[in-house]
Coordinates of C-alpha atoms in Angstrom, one line a residue:
G1 CA 59.5 8.2 44.5
M2 CA 59.8 6.1 41.4
M3 CA 59.9 9.2 39.0
A4 CA 61.8 11.1 41.1
A5 CA 64.5 8.2 41.8
S6 CA 64.5 7.1 37.5
F7 CA 64.9 11.4 37.5
F8 CA 68.4 10.8 40.2
F9 CA 69.1 7.3 37.7
T10 CA 69.6 9.2 34.7
L11 CA 71.3 12.5 35.9
V12 CA 73.6 10.4 37.6
S13 CA 74.4 8.5 34.9
G14 CA 75.1 10.9 32.2
G15 CA 71.8 11.4 30.4
D16 CA 69.4 10.1 28.9
W17 CA 71.0 7.1 27.1
M18 CA 68.8 4.2 27.0
N19 CA 67.5 3.7 24.1
N20 CA 64.3 4.0 23.4
H21 CA 63.0 3.0 26.3
R22 CA 63.1 6.1 28.2
F23 CA 59.5 6.3 26.4
L24 CA 58.4 3.2 29.2
V25 CA 59.6 5.7 32.0
P26 CA 56.1 7.5 32.3
S27 CA 54.5 4.1 32.6
I28 CA 56.2 3.0 35.4
P29 CA 54.6 4.5 38.9
P30 CA 50.6 3.9 37.2
I31 CA 52.0 0.1 37.3
L32 CA 53.4 0.5 40.0
A33 CA 49.9 1.7 42.3
C34 CA 48.9 -0.6 40.1
S35 CA 50.0 -3.8 41.1
I36 CA 50.0 -2.4 45.0
W37 CA 46.4 -2.0 44.5
A38 CA 45.5 -5.6 43.1
C39 CA 47.5 -7.1 45.4
R40 CA 46.4 -5.6 49.0
E41 CA 42.6 -6.4 46.7
L42 CA 44.4 -10.6 46.6
S43 CA 45.3 -10.6 50.4
A44 CA 42.3 -9.4 51.4
L45 CA 40.7 -12.0 49.3
A46 CA 42.9 -15.1 50.2
G47 CA 42.0 -16.8 53.1
R48 CA 45.2 -18.3 54.0
R49 CA 48.6 -15.9 54.2
P50 CA 50.6 -18.2 52.0
L51 CA 48.0 -18.3 49.9
A52 CA 47.8 -14.6 48.8
I53 CA 51.9 -14.3 49.8
A54 CA 52.9 -16.5 47.1
S55 CA 50.5 -14.8 45.4
T56 CA 50.9 -11.2 46.6
A57 CA 54.6 -12.2 44.9
L58 CA 53.4 -13.5 41.3
L59 CA 51.5 -11.2 40.5
T60 CA 53.9 -8.4 41.7
F61 CA 56.2 -10.3 39.8
A62 CA 54.6 -9.9 36.1
F63 CA 53.5 -6.4 36.9
L64 CA 57.2 -5.8 36.6
S65 CA 58.5 -7.9 34.5
Q66 CA 58.6 -6.4 30.7
P67 CA 60.0 -2.8 33.3
L68 CA 62.6 -4.8 34.7
R69 CA 63.4 -6.7 31.4
I70 CA 63.6 -3.3 28.5
L71 CA 66.3 -2.1 32.2
S72 CA 68.4 -4.9 32.3
H73 CA 69.1 -5.3 29.0
D74 CA 69.8 -1.4 28.9
L75 CA 72.3 -1.9 31.2
R76 CA 72.9 -4.6 29.5
H77 CA 74.6 -2.4 26.4
P78 CA 77.6 -2.9 25.7
T79 CA 78.0 1.1 25.0
Y80 CA 76.8 1.1 27.9
P81 CA 80.4 1.2 30.5
L82 CA 78.8 -0.3 33.5
D83 CA 82.7 0.3 35.6
R84 CA 83.1 3.9 35.1
P85 CA 81.9 5.9 38.3
V86 CA 78.5 7.6 38.2
G87 CA 78.8 10.3 36.5
L88 CA 81.2 9.8 33.9
V89 CA 79.2 7.7 31.1
E90 CA 80.2 8.9 27.9
P91 CA 76.9 9.2 25.1
L92 CA 76.4 6.4 22.3
D93 CA 79.2 6.4 19.4
D94 CA 76.7 5.6 17.5
S95 CA 74.9 9.3 17.9
N96 CA 77.3 12.2 17.5
R97 CA 75.8 13.7 21.1
A98 CA 78.9 15.3 21.5
D99 CA 80.0 16.5 18.2
R100 CA 75.4 18.0 18.1
Y101 CA 76.3 19.6 21.3
R102 CA 79.5 21.5 19.2
L103 CA 77.0 22.4 16.0
G104 CA 74.5 23.5 18.5
V105 CA 77.2 25.6 19.8
I106 CA 78.5 26.6 16.5
M107 CA 74.6 27.4 15.7
K108 CA 73.6 29.6 17.7
G109 CA 76.8 32.0 17.2
I110 CA 76.3 32.3 13.3
L111 CA 72.0 32.1 13.2
P112 CA 70.0 35.0 13.5
A113 CA 68.5 34.4 17.0
E114 CA 65.0 34.2 15.3
T115 CA 65.6 31.6 13.0
V116 CA 63.1 28.7 13.0
L117 CA 64.8 25.1 12.6
A118 CA 62.9 21.7 11.1
I119 CA 65.4 18.7 12.3
V120 CA 65.0 15.8 13.4
P121 CA 65.8 14.1 15.5
A122 CA 65.3 17.0 18.0
G123 CA 67.5 17.4 21.4
V124 CA 70.3 19.2 22.4
V125 CA 70.8 21.1 18.7
P126 CA 67.0 22.8 19.7
Y127 CA 68.5 22.8 23.4
L128 CA 71.4 25.2 22.9
T129 CA 70.7 27.0 20.0
G130 CA 67.1 28.1 21.8
F131 CA 65.7 28.4 18.3
E132 CA 62.3 27.8 17.5
T133 CA 62.6 24.5 16.5
I134 CA 60.3 21.7 14.8
D135 CA 60.3 18.4 16.2
M136 CA 60.2 16.8 13.0
L137 CA 59.2 13.4 14.5
G138 CA 56.6 14.8 16.6
L139 CA 57.4 14.3 19.7
N140 CA 56.8 17.9 21.0
D141 CA 54.5 19.1 18.3
R142 CA 51.1 18.2 18.4
E143 CA 50.2 18.9 14.9
I144 CA 52.2 16.2 13.8
G145 CA 52.5 14.4 17.4
R146 CA 48.7 13.6 16.3
E147 CA 48.9 12.6 13.1
K148 CA 47.0 8.4 12.3
I149 CA 50.2 6.4 10.1
P150 CA 48.9 2.9 9.5
E151 CA 51.7 1.7 10.5
M152 CA 52.0 2.1 13.6
G153 CA 53.2 0.6 15.8
S154 CA 56.1 -1.4 13.3
G155 CA 59.2 0.7 13.4
R156 CA 61.7 2.3 15.5
L157 CA 59.9 3.3 18.7
G158 CA 59.3 7.3 18.8
H159 CA 60.8 7.2 15.5
E160 CA 58.0 6.7 12.9
K161 CA 55.5 9.9 12.8
G162 CA 55.8 12.6 10.4
N163 CA 54.8 14.6 7.2
G164 CA 57.0 16.6 4.9
Q165 CA 54.9 18.5 3.9
M166 CA 54.0 19.8 6.3
I167 CA 56.8 20.9 7.3
L168 CA 58.2 22.4 4.0
A169 CA 54.3 24.3 4.4
R170 CA 56.3 26.1 7.6
K171 CA 58.5 27.6 5.8
P172 CA 61.4 27.0 8.8
D173 CA 64.9 28.9 7.5
I174 CA 66.9 25.7 7.9
I175 CA 66.1 21.7 7.6
M176 CA 68.1 19.6 9.7
L177 CA 67.7 16.9 7.0
R178 CA 71.2 14.6 8.4
N179 CA 71.4 13.1 10.8
N180 CA 75.3 12.5 11.6
L181 CA 78.6 13.4 10.2
N182 CA 79.3 14.2 7.0
P183 CA 82.0 11.1 5.3
K184 CA 85.3 12.6 6.2
D185 CA 87.0 15.0 3.3
E186 CA 83.5 15.5 2.1
A187 CA 82.1 19.1 2.4
L188 CA 78.3 18.3 1.7
A189 CA 77.0 15.1 2.0
P190 CA 73.1 14.1 1.2
P191 CA 70.9 12.1 3.8
G192 CA 72.7 8.6 4.7
S193 CA 70.7 5.1 4.3
T194 CA 69.9 5.5 7.5
D195 CA 68.0 9.4 7.3
F196 CA 65.6 7.7 5.3
A197 CA 64.4 5.0 7.4
Y198 CA 62.5 8.5 9.4
R199 CA 58.8 9.3 7.3
P200 CA 60.3 13.1 7.3
V201 CA 63.0 13.1 5.8
K202 CA 62.2 10.9 2.6
E203 CA 59.5 12.9 2.4
I204 CA 61.2 16.4 2.2
W205 CA 64.4 15.2 0.5
D206 CA 61.7 13.8 -2.4
D207 CA 59.5 16.5 -2.3
P208 CA 60.8 19.3 -6.2
G209 CA 60.2 22.7 -4.2
F210 CA 62.5 21.8 -1.2
H211 CA 65.6 21.7 -3.9
E212 CA 64.5 24.4 -5.7
D213 CA 63.4 26.7 -1.4
Y214 CA 66.8 25.0 0.1
E215 CA 69.4 25.0 -0.5
P216 CA 73.1 23.0 1.6
F217 CA 75.4 24.5 3.6
A218 CA 78.2 22.4 5.3
I219 CA 79.0 24.4 9.3
P220 CA 83.0 22.6 9.7
L221 CA 83.8 22.4 13.6
G222 CA 87.0 21.6 12.6
E223 CA 88.9 18.6 12.6
N224 CA 87.6 18.0 9.9
K225 CA 84.3 16.7 10.8
S226 CA 81.5 18.7 9.1
Y227 CA 77.2 18.9 8.9
T228 CA 75.7 19.8 6.3
L229 CA 72.5 21.3 6.6
Y230 CA 69.5 23.3 4.8
R231 CA 68.8 26.4 4.2
R232 CA 65.8 28.6 2.3
R233 CA 66.8 30.7 -0.1

């Protein structure tokens, strides 16, 4: 029931807009199941009804406080327009999601269907193109996802892993390192400072073989907008 409710909420609120806290959603049903079981056992042990009720309420609050706190933080996010009707929530402005949607449509039209794409972050572009895709952060990649990194847990949730050499060894046809649009009036631009926060972007960019094997090219979106991608020579 909770998973169905989460799916319905995501659907009608305009998509997966909940920052990185979406990774918490799968844990909510087990948390609820454990809470119900613990409350039942505690109620059975409690001899007096007032104590059972108070203990049950306290335990339930303890189990659910963290998920509810995180969800409430997302709902209070300044880019979530709570005054809009259900289903009309716009994408986060700083994520360029609408532009990446257009990018995916254009890429599907100009690149071969057998193109292998490496991208960070993976999302709407692979969905629209249908290309075989390497998720450079490893969320949808078993080999990268199983990597062990010493500083795990210190970076952005779900954005810490990656292996530039592993990705280059697979020889993708297209690599997308620049997450955001190019600056205005620039046809080509290297990854921005925020892109280098991603481990695979930095490792690929620092690899001399990458610059020998790949050349940049821009895909214009119109309205003085473009994305820089890298094509295998």
